[in-house]
PDB file of C-alpha atoms and ligand atoms in Angstrom:
ATOM      1  CA  MET A   1      21.589   4.780   9.263  1.00  0.00           C
ATOM      2  CA  ALA A   2      24.377   2.395  10.107  1.00  0.00           C
ATOM      3  CA  GLY A   3      26.621   3.788  12.802  1.00  0.00           C
ATOM      4  CA  GLU A   4      24.268   6.656  13.663  1.00  0.00           C
ATOM      5  CA  ARG A   5      23.561   7.487  17.276  1.00  0.00           C
ATOM      6  CA  VAL A   6      19.812   7.507  17.867  1.00  0.00           C
ATOM      7  CA  LEU A   7      18.028   8.938  20.910  1.00  0.00           C
ATOM      8  CA  HIS A   8      14.411   7.952  21.608  1.00  0.00           C
ATOM      9  CA  ILE A   9      12.714  10.581  23.766  1.00  0.00           C
ATOM     10  CA  ILE A  10       9.552   9.182  25.340  1.00  0.00           C
ATOM     11  CA  GLY A  11       6.932  11.793  26.191  1.00  0.00           C
ATOM     12  CA  SER A  12       4.219   9.378  27.354  1.00  0.00           C
ATOM     13  CA  PRO A  13       4.184   8.049  30.927  1.00  0.00           C
ATOM     14  CA  ARG A  14       2.177   4.988  29.835  1.00  0.00           C
ATOM     15  CA  GLY A  15       5.077   2.584  29.332  1.00  0.00           C
ATOM     16  CA  LEU A  16       4.195  -0.485  27.290  1.00  0.00           C
ATOM     17  CA  ARG A  17       0.607   0.777  26.864  1.00  0.00           C
ATOM     18  CA  SER A  18       1.753   3.953  25.113  1.00  0.00           C
ATOM     19  CA  ARG A  19       0.650   3.898  21.497  1.00  0.00           C
ATOM     20  CA  SER A  20       3.179   6.500  20.369  1.00  0.00           C
ATOM     21  CA  THR A  21       6.002   4.556  22.051  1.00  0.00           C
ATOM     22  CA  ARG A  22       4.820   1.284  20.515  1.00  0.00           C
ATOM     23  CA  VAL A  23       4.890   2.801  17.033  1.00  0.00           C
ATOM     24  CA  SER A  24       8.336   4.326  17.678  1.00  0.00           C
ATOM     25  CA  ARG A  25       9.705   0.999  18.870  1.00  0.00           C
ATOM     26  CA  ARG A  26       8.374  -0.670  15.731  1.00  0.00           C
ATOM     27  CA  LEU A  27      10.284   1.928  13.678  1.00  0.00           C
ATOM     28  CA  LEU A  28      13.504   1.234  15.591  1.00  0.00           C
ATOM     29  CA  ALA A  29      13.043  -2.525  15.111  1.00  0.00           C
ATOM     30  CA  ARG A  30      12.557  -2.044  11.366  1.00  0.00           C
ATOM     31  CA  LEU A  31      15.629   0.187  11.211  1.00  0.00           C
ATOM     32  CA  GLY A  32      17.623  -2.412  13.114  1.00  0.00           C
ATOM     33  CA  VAL A  33      19.195   0.241  15.327  1.00  0.00           C
ATOM     34  CA  SER A  34      19.447   0.212  19.090  1.00  0.00           C
ATOM     35  CA  ALA A  35      18.502   3.628  20.391  1.00  0.00           C
ATOM     36  CA  GLU A  36      19.196   5.104  23.772  1.00  0.00           C
ATOM     37  CA  GLU A  37      15.876   5.678  25.529  1.00  0.00           C
ATOM     38  CA  LEU A  38      15.131   8.814  27.513  1.00  0.00           C
ATOM     39  CA  ASP A  39      11.881   8.219  29.384  1.00  0.00           C
ATOM     40  CA  LEU A  40      11.081  11.751  30.489  1.00  0.00           C
ATOM     41  CA  HIS A  41       8.531  10.752  33.130  1.00  0.00           C
ATOM     42  CA  ALA A  42      11.128   8.510  34.788  1.00  0.00           C
ATOM     43  CA  THR A  43      13.964  11.042  34.607  1.00  0.00           C
ATOM     44  CA  ASP A  44      14.927  13.583  37.229  1.00  0.00           C
ATOM     45  CA  LEU A  45      15.150  16.777  35.143  1.00  0.00           C
ATOM     46  CA  PRO A  46      16.727  19.931  36.609  1.00  0.00           C
ATOM     47  CA  ALA A  47      14.104  22.481  37.693  1.00  0.00           C
ATOM     48  CA  LEU A  48      14.144  25.908  36.076  1.00  0.00           C
ATOM     49  CA  ASP A  49      12.928  27.825  39.118  1.00  0.00           C
ATOM     50  CA  ALA A  50      13.538  31.465  40.083  1.00  0.00           C
ATOM     51  CA  ALA A  51      16.947  30.710  41.651  1.00  0.00           C
ATOM     52  CA  ALA A  52      18.141  28.832  38.557  1.00  0.00           C
ATOM     53  CA  ILE A  53      16.980  31.525  36.139  1.00  0.00           C
ATOM     54  CA  GLU A  54      18.458  34.391  38.159  1.00  0.00           C
ATOM     55  CA  GLY A  55      21.597  32.317  38.701  1.00  0.00           C
ATOM     56  CA  ARG A  56      22.121  32.019  34.976  1.00  0.00           C
ATOM     57  CA  TYR A  57      22.528  35.793  34.620  1.00  0.00           C
ATOM     58  CA  ALA A  58      24.849  35.865  37.635  1.00  0.00           C
ATOM     59  CA  LEU A  59      26.977  33.086  36.099  1.00  0.00           C
ATOM     60  CA  VAL A  60      27.145  34.890  32.728  1.00  0.00           C
ATOM     61  CA  GLU A  61      28.187  38.114  34.504  1.00  0.00           C
ATOM     62  CA  GLY A  62      30.814  36.268  36.567  1.00  0.00           C
ATOM     63  CA  ARG A  63      29.099  36.982  39.882  1.00  0.00           C
ATOM     64  CA  GLU A  64      29.259  34.574  42.776  1.00  0.00           C
ATOM     65  CA  VAL A  65      26.415  32.058  42.827  1.00  0.00           C
ATOM     66  CA  ASP A  66      25.109  29.492  45.225  1.00  0.00           C
ATOM     67  CA  PRO A  67      26.698  26.032  44.657  1.00  0.00           C
ATOM     68  CA  ILE A  68      23.190  24.590  44.208  1.00  0.00           C
ATOM     69  CA  VAL A  69      22.613  26.954  41.270  1.00  0.00           C
ATOM     70  CA  CYS A  70      26.025  26.036  39.780  1.00  0.00           C
ATOM     71  CA  ASP A  71      25.062  22.391  40.033  1.00  0.00           C
ATOM     72  CA  ARG A  72      21.675  23.091  38.412  1.00  0.00           C
ATOM     73  CA  TRP A  73      23.373  24.758  35.403  1.00  0.00           C
ATOM     74  CA  ARG A  74      25.967  22.023  35.125  1.00  0.00           C
ATOM     75  CA  ARG A  75      23.055  19.592  34.807  1.00  0.00           C
ATOM     76  CA  VAL A  76      21.376  21.815  32.184  1.00  0.00           C
ATOM     77  CA  ARG A  77      24.613  21.905  30.142  1.00  0.00           C
ATOM     78  CA  ASP A  78      25.007  18.123  30.488  1.00  0.00           C
ATOM     79  CA  THR A  79      21.430  17.625  29.256  1.00  0.00           C
ATOM     80  CA  ILE A  80      22.116  19.809  26.205  1.00  0.00           C
ATOM     81  CA  GLU A  81      25.418  18.059  25.429  1.00  0.00           C
ATOM     82  CA  HIS A  82      23.670  14.712  25.717  1.00  0.00           C
ATOM     83  CA  PHE A  83      20.957  15.788  23.213  1.00  0.00           C
ATOM     84  CA  LEU A  84      23.530  17.164  20.786  1.00  0.00           C
ATOM     85  CA  SER A  85      25.570  13.957  20.885  1.00  0.00           C
ATOM     86  CA  PHE A  86      22.950  12.147  18.746  1.00  0.00           C
ATOM     87  CA  ASP A  87      22.510  12.134  14.959  1.00  0.00           C
ATOM     88  CA  THR A  88      18.801  11.278  14.997  1.00  0.00           C
ATOM     89  CA  VAL A  89      16.259  12.045  17.693  1.00  0.00           C
ATOM     90  CA  LEU A  90      12.996  10.125  17.715  1.00  0.00           C
ATOM     91  CA  PHE A  91      10.217  11.686  19.796  1.00  0.00           C
ATOM     92  CA  SER A  92       7.164   9.768  21.014  1.00  0.00           C
ATOM     93  CA  VAL A  93       4.691  12.607  21.578  1.00  0.00           C
ATOM     94  CA  PRO A  94       1.114  12.198  22.821  1.00  0.00           C
ATOM     95  CA  MET A  95      -1.201  15.194  22.501  1.00  0.00           C
ATOM     96  CA  TRP A  96      -2.120  16.515  25.954  1.00  0.00           C
ATOM     97  CA  ASN A  97      -4.689  19.303  26.004  1.00  0.00           C
ATOM     98  CA  PHE A  98      -3.811  20.138  22.397  1.00  0.00           C
ATOM     99  CA  GLY A  99      -0.124  20.570  23.211  1.00  0.00           C
ATOM    100  CA  VAL A 100       2.657  18.294  24.412  1.00  0.00           C
ATOM    101  CA  PRO A 101       2.908  16.605  27.851  1.00  0.00           C
ATOM    102  CA  TRP A 102       4.401  18.890  30.499  1.00  0.00           C
ATOM    103  CA  ARG A 103       7.447  16.682  31.002  1.00  0.00           C
ATOM    104  CA  LEU A 104       8.387  17.060  27.345  1.00  0.00           C
ATOM    105  CA  LYS A 105       7.809  20.805  27.600  1.00  0.00           C
ATOM    106  CA  GLN A 106      10.061  20.906  30.678  1.00  0.00           C
ATOM    107  CA  TYR A 107      12.775  19.063  28.745  1.00  0.00           C
ATOM    108  CA  ILE A 108      12.446  21.517  25.836  1.00  0.00           C
ATOM    109  CA  ASP A 109      12.645  24.470  28.249  1.00  0.00           C
ATOM    110  CA  ILE A 110      15.804  23.004  29.788  1.00  0.00           C
ATOM    111  CA  ILE A 111      17.691  22.371  26.569  1.00  0.00           C
ATOM    112  CA  THR A 112      16.661  25.487  24.625  1.00  0.00           C
ATOM    113  CA  GLN A 113      19.283  27.838  26.025  1.00  0.00           C
ATOM    114  CA  PRO A 114      20.930  30.815  24.300  1.00  0.00           C
ATOM    115  CA  ASP A 115      24.556  30.214  23.259  1.00  0.00           C
ATOM    116  CA  LEU A 116      24.133  26.478  23.886  1.00  0.00           C
ATOM    117  CA  MET A 117      21.218  25.531  21.599  1.00  0.00           C
ATOM    118  CA  PHE A 118      20.750  28.746  19.613  1.00  0.00           C
ATOM    119  CA  ASN A 119      22.525  32.033  18.964  1.00  0.00           C
ATOM    120  CA  VAL A 120      20.952  35.420  18.422  1.00  0.00           C
ATOM    121  CA  ASP A 121      22.815  38.207  16.640  1.00  0.00           C
ATOM    122  CA  GLY A 122      22.071  41.098  14.321  1.00  0.00           C
ATOM    123  CA  ASN A 123      21.169  38.631  11.552  1.00  0.00           C
ATOM    124  CA  GLY A 124      18.598  36.794  13.654  1.00  0.00           C
ATOM    125  CA  VAL A 125      18.500  33.375  15.279  1.00  0.00           C
ATOM    126  CA  THR A 126      20.768  30.455  14.394  1.00  0.00           C
ATOM    127  CA  GLY A 127      19.872  27.048  15.776  1.00  0.00           C
ATOM    128  CA  LEU A 128      22.911  25.078  16.875  1.00  0.00           C
ATOM    129  CA  ALA A 129      21.409  21.608  16.414  1.00  0.00           C
ATOM    130  CA  GLY A 130      21.511  21.697  12.597  1.00  0.00           C
ATOM    131  CA  GLY A 131      22.532  18.609  10.620  1.00  0.00           C
ATOM    132  CA  ARG A 132      20.494  16.296  12.808  1.00  0.00           C
ATOM    133  CA  ARG A 133      17.346  14.441  11.898  1.00  0.00           C
ATOM    134  CA  ALA A 134      14.170  14.346  13.981  1.00  0.00           C
ATOM    135  CA  ILE A 135      11.331  11.867  13.753  1.00  0.00           C
ATOM    136  CA  LEU A 136       8.029  12.693  15.442  1.00  0.00           C
ATOM    137  CA  VAL A 137       5.548   9.966  16.298  1.00  0.00           C
ATOM    138  CA  CYS A 138       2.513  11.986  17.363  1.00  0.00           C
ATOM    139  CA  SER A 139      -0.524  10.326  18.949  1.00  0.00           C
ATOM    140  CA  GLY A 140      -3.909  11.729  19.847  1.00  0.00           C
ATOM    141  CA  ALA A 141      -7.420  10.651  20.708  1.00  0.00           C
ATOM    142  CA  LEU A 142      -8.821  13.004  18.082  1.00  0.00           C
ATOM    143  CA  ASP A 143      -7.750  13.039  14.480  1.00  0.00           C
ATOM    144  CA  ILE A 144      -6.839  16.717  14.323  1.00  0.00           C
ATOM    145  CA  ARG A 145      -3.611  16.206  12.432  1.00  0.00           C
ATOM    146  CA  PRO A 146      -2.339  19.041  10.214  1.00  0.00           C
ATOM    147  CA  GLU A 147      -4.543  19.597   7.159  1.00  0.00           C
ATOM    148  CA  GLU A 148      -7.516  17.834   8.752  1.00  0.00           C
ATOM    149  CA  PRO A 149     -10.593  19.575  10.212  1.00  0.00           C
ATOM    150  CA  GLY A 150      -9.714  20.807  13.699  1.00  0.00           C
ATOM    151  CA  GLU A 151      -6.051  21.386  12.849  1.00  0.00           C
ATOM    152  CA  GLU A 152      -6.347  24.876  14.357  1.00  0.00           C
ATOM    153  CA  MET A 153      -6.356  23.095  17.743  1.00  0.00           C
ATOM    154  CA  ASP A 154      -3.025  21.376  17.038  1.00  0.00           C
ATOM    155  CA  PHE A 155      -0.285  22.784  19.256  1.00  0.00           C
ATOM    156  CA  GLN A 156       1.509  19.434  19.325  1.00  0.00           C
ATOM    157  CA  THR A 157       2.824  18.586  15.836  1.00  0.00           C
ATOM    158  CA  SER A 158       2.973  22.251  14.805  1.00  0.00           C
ATOM    159  CA  TYR A 159       4.778  23.232  18.021  1.00  0.00           C
ATOM    160  CA  MET A 160       7.306  20.392  17.775  1.00  0.00           C
ATOM    161  CA  LYS A 161       8.077  21.306  14.145  1.00  0.00           C
ATOM    162  CA  ALA A 162       8.411  25.010  14.972  1.00  0.00           C
ATOM    163  CA  TRP A 163      10.679  24.328  17.959  1.00  0.00           C
ATOM    164  CA  LEU A 164      12.869  21.899  15.987  1.00  0.00           C
ATOM    165  CA  GLY A 165      13.216  24.518  13.237  1.00  0.00           C
ATOM    166  CA  PHE A 166      14.174  27.115  15.853  1.00  0.00           C
ATOM    167  CA  ILE A 167      17.066  24.967  17.091  1.00  0.00           C
ATOM    168  CA  GLY A 168      18.132  24.248  13.502  1.00  0.00           C
ATOM    169  CA  ILE A 169      16.629  20.832  12.788  1.00  0.00           C
ATOM    170  CA  THR A 170      14.795  20.956   9.475  1.00  0.00           C
ATOM    171  CA  ASP A 171      14.942  17.277   8.466  1.00  0.00           C
ATOM    172  CA  VAL A 172      11.762  16.281  10.325  1.00  0.00           C
ATOM    173  CA  ARG A 173       9.766  13.125   9.520  1.00  0.00           C
ATOM    174  CA  ILE A 174       6.302  12.827  11.027  1.00  0.00           C
ATOM    175  CA  VAL A 175       4.077   9.820  11.657  1.00  0.00           C
ATOM    176  CA  GLN A 176       0.598  10.306  13.120  1.00  0.00           C
ATOM    177  CA  VAL A 177      -1.100   7.755  15.375  1.00  0.00           C
ATOM    178  CA  ARG A 178      -4.708   8.917  15.536  1.00  0.00           C
ATOM    179  CA  PRO A 179      -7.467   8.624  16.387  1.00  0.00           C
ATOM    180  CA  THR A 180      -6.632   6.533  19.460  1.00  0.00           C
ATOM    181  CA  TYR A 181     -10.168   6.977  20.827  1.00  0.00           C
ATOM    182  CA  GLY A 182     -13.163   5.261  19.260  1.00  0.00           C
ATOM    183  CA  THR A 183     -14.324   1.753  18.518  1.00  0.00           C
ATOM    184  CA  PRO A 184     -11.646  -0.929  18.952  1.00  0.00           C
ATOM    185  CA  ALA A 185     -11.753  -1.514  15.191  1.00  0.00           C
ATOM    186  CA  ARG A 186     -11.176   2.192  14.446  1.00  0.00           C
ATOM    187  CA  VAL A 187      -8.257   2.409  16.899  1.00  0.00           C
ATOM    188  CA  GLU A 188      -6.681  -0.800  15.582  1.00  0.00           C
ATOM    189  CA  GLU A 189      -7.009   0.595  12.069  1.00  0.00           C
ATOM    190  CA  ALA A 190      -5.180   3.763  13.183  1.00  0.00           C
ATOM    191  CA  MET A 191      -2.422   1.621  14.722  1.00  0.00           C
ATOM    192  CA  ASP A 192      -2.137  -0.491  11.563  1.00  0.00           C
ATOM    193  CA  ILE A 193      -1.843   2.614   9.386  1.00  0.00           C
ATOM    194  CA  ALA A 194       0.840   4.031  11.695  1.00  0.00           C
ATOM    195  CA  PHE A 195       2.764   0.741  11.652  1.00  0.00           C
ATOM    196  CA  GLN A 196       2.627   0.720   7.841  1.00  0.00           C
ATOM    197  CA  GLU A 197       3.848   4.317   7.770  1.00  0.00           C
ATOM    198  CA  VAL A 198       6.823   3.622  10.019  1.00  0.00           C
ATOM    199  CA  ASP A 199       7.689   0.533   7.959  1.00  0.00           C
ATOM    200  CA  ALA A 200       7.750   2.724   4.827  1.00  0.00           C
ATOM    201  CA  LEU A 201       9.735   5.404   6.660  1.00  0.00           C
ATOM    202  CA  ALA A 202      12.283   2.813   7.806  1.00  0.00           C
ATOM    203  CA  GLU A 203      12.702   1.585   4.245  1.00  0.00           C
ATOM    204  CA  SER A 204      13.260   5.081   2.906  1.00  0.00           C
ATOM    205  CA  LEU A 205      15.719   5.955   5.691  1.00  0.00           C
ATOM    206  CA  LEU A 206      17.677   2.759   5.098  1.00  0.00           C
ATOM    207  CA  ARG A 207      17.830   3.484   1.349  1.00  0.00           C
ATOM    208  CA  ALA A 208      18.706   7.182   1.539  1.00  0.00           C
ATOM    209  CA  PRO A 209      22.326   8.167   2.070  1.00  0.00           C
ATOM    210  CA  ARG A 210      22.860  11.018   4.543  1.00  0.00           C
ATOM    211  CA  VAL A 211      23.513  14.321   2.769  1.00  0.00           C
TER     212      VAL A 211
HETATM  213  C1  LIG B 301      -3.787  14.603  30.209  1.00  0.00           C
HETATM  214  C2  LIG B 301      -4.239  14.157  28.838  1.00  0.00           C
HETATM  215  C3  LIG B 301      -4.681  15.111  27.948  1.00  0.00           C
HETATM  216  C4  LIG B 301      -5.078  14.730  26.657  1.00  0.00           C
HETATM  217  N1  LIG B 301      -5.463  15.692  25.764  1.00  0.00           N
HETATM  218  C5  LIG B 301      -5.796  15.332  24.500  1.00  0.00           C
HETATM  219  C6  LIG B 301      -6.114  16.333  23.519  1.00  0.00           C
HETATM  220  O1  LIG B 301      -6.107  17.522  23.778  1.00  0.00           O
HETATM  221  N2  LIG B 301      -6.435  15.926  22.266  1.00  0.00           N
HETATM  222  C7  LIG B 301      -6.447  14.604  21.918  1.00  0.00           C
HETATM  223  O2  LIG B 301      -6.718  14.300  20.752  1.00  0.00           O
HETATM  224  N3  LIG B 301      -6.134  13.643  22.814  1.00  0.00           N
HETATM  225  C8  LIG B 301      -5.806  13.977  24.087  1.00  0.00           C
HETATM  226  N4  LIG B 301      -5.453  13.014  25.004  1.00  0.00           N
HETATM  227  C9  LIG B 301      -5.458  11.612  24.578  1.00  0.00           C
HETATM  228  C10 LIG B 301      -4.059  11.138  24.177  1.00  0.00           C
HETATM  229  O3  LIG B 301      -3.432  12.007  23.268  1.00  0.00           O
HETATM  230  C11 LIG B 301      -4.186   9.756  23.529  1.00  0.00           C
HETATM  231  O4  LIG B 301      -4.722   8.844  24.473  1.00  0.00           O
HETATM  232  C12 LIG B 301      -2.872   9.257  23.003  1.00  0.00           C
HETATM  233  O5  LIG B 301      -3.070   8.057  22.317  1.00  0.00           O
HETATM  234  C13 LIG B 301      -1.864   9.034  24.120  1.00  0.00           C
HETATM  235  O6  LIG B 301      -0.643   8.577  23.586  1.00  0.00           O
HETATM  236  P1  LIG B 301       0.185   7.435  24.329  1.00  0.00           P
HETATM  237  O7  LIG B 301      -0.675   6.184  24.216  1.00  0.00           O
HETATM  238  O8  LIG B 301       1.450   7.345  23.577  1.00  0.00           O
HETATM  239  O9  LIG B 301       0.347   7.856  25.750  1.00  0.00           O
HETATM  240  C14 LIG B 301      -5.072  13.360  26.294  1.00  0.00           C
HETATM  241  C15 LIG B 301      -4.636  12.411  27.231  1.00  0.00           C
HETATM  242  C16 LIG B 301      -4.225  12.798  28.485  1.00  0.00           C
HETATM  243  C17 LIG B 301      -3.746  11.757  29.474  1.00  0.00           C
END
């Protein structure tokens, strides 16, 4: 991964106490890369309100729009360009009410724009973020990871994978940190397993040449 640009998107607001972030940081340490961190709960993201959404159609049609709306869309485009400027994107993703935290969902809503992150034509949808790698570190109190009992309640890992596929990212590595609720011994065991998994992932990423 030498020379790759890596973005670490932090979906948990819990700072140093965040288990998903701790596991992600261990991965980055093992990889020996310094990633840029995007702490979504500490970032002022542009709002997609009624004015912004209507303004987008006005901009596309060349109609006059309020300078505030122009500024909003400039910030959306900047956010997309920033995301696309990385080779690997590492997401620290806690499960919140079976899905992803609202700040991460807001970020996804901002960057998933037609013509900028995906194209639609007669042949279907083409994601414009292809060629990149994503790593998901998914945490949750309950162990309802894919292929475990309760997986039908997972709208976190399955959603992230589906969305990444939609924007063209199919090289997706996943590490689960769960259960994070239970006896201290059980939670520490889950952390240990996750640390071992990211160590193994780091080794395989360092060995494998990019195709
Ligand atoms: C608002 C909120 C909703 C949550 N919903 C779920 C849930 O639906 N399923 C689950 O297994 N854990 C749920 N949890 C627990 C977190 O996923 C768990 O504590 C996880 O370890 C948090 O990751 P973090 O330490 O990286 O922040 C929720 C936590 C919060 C704060």
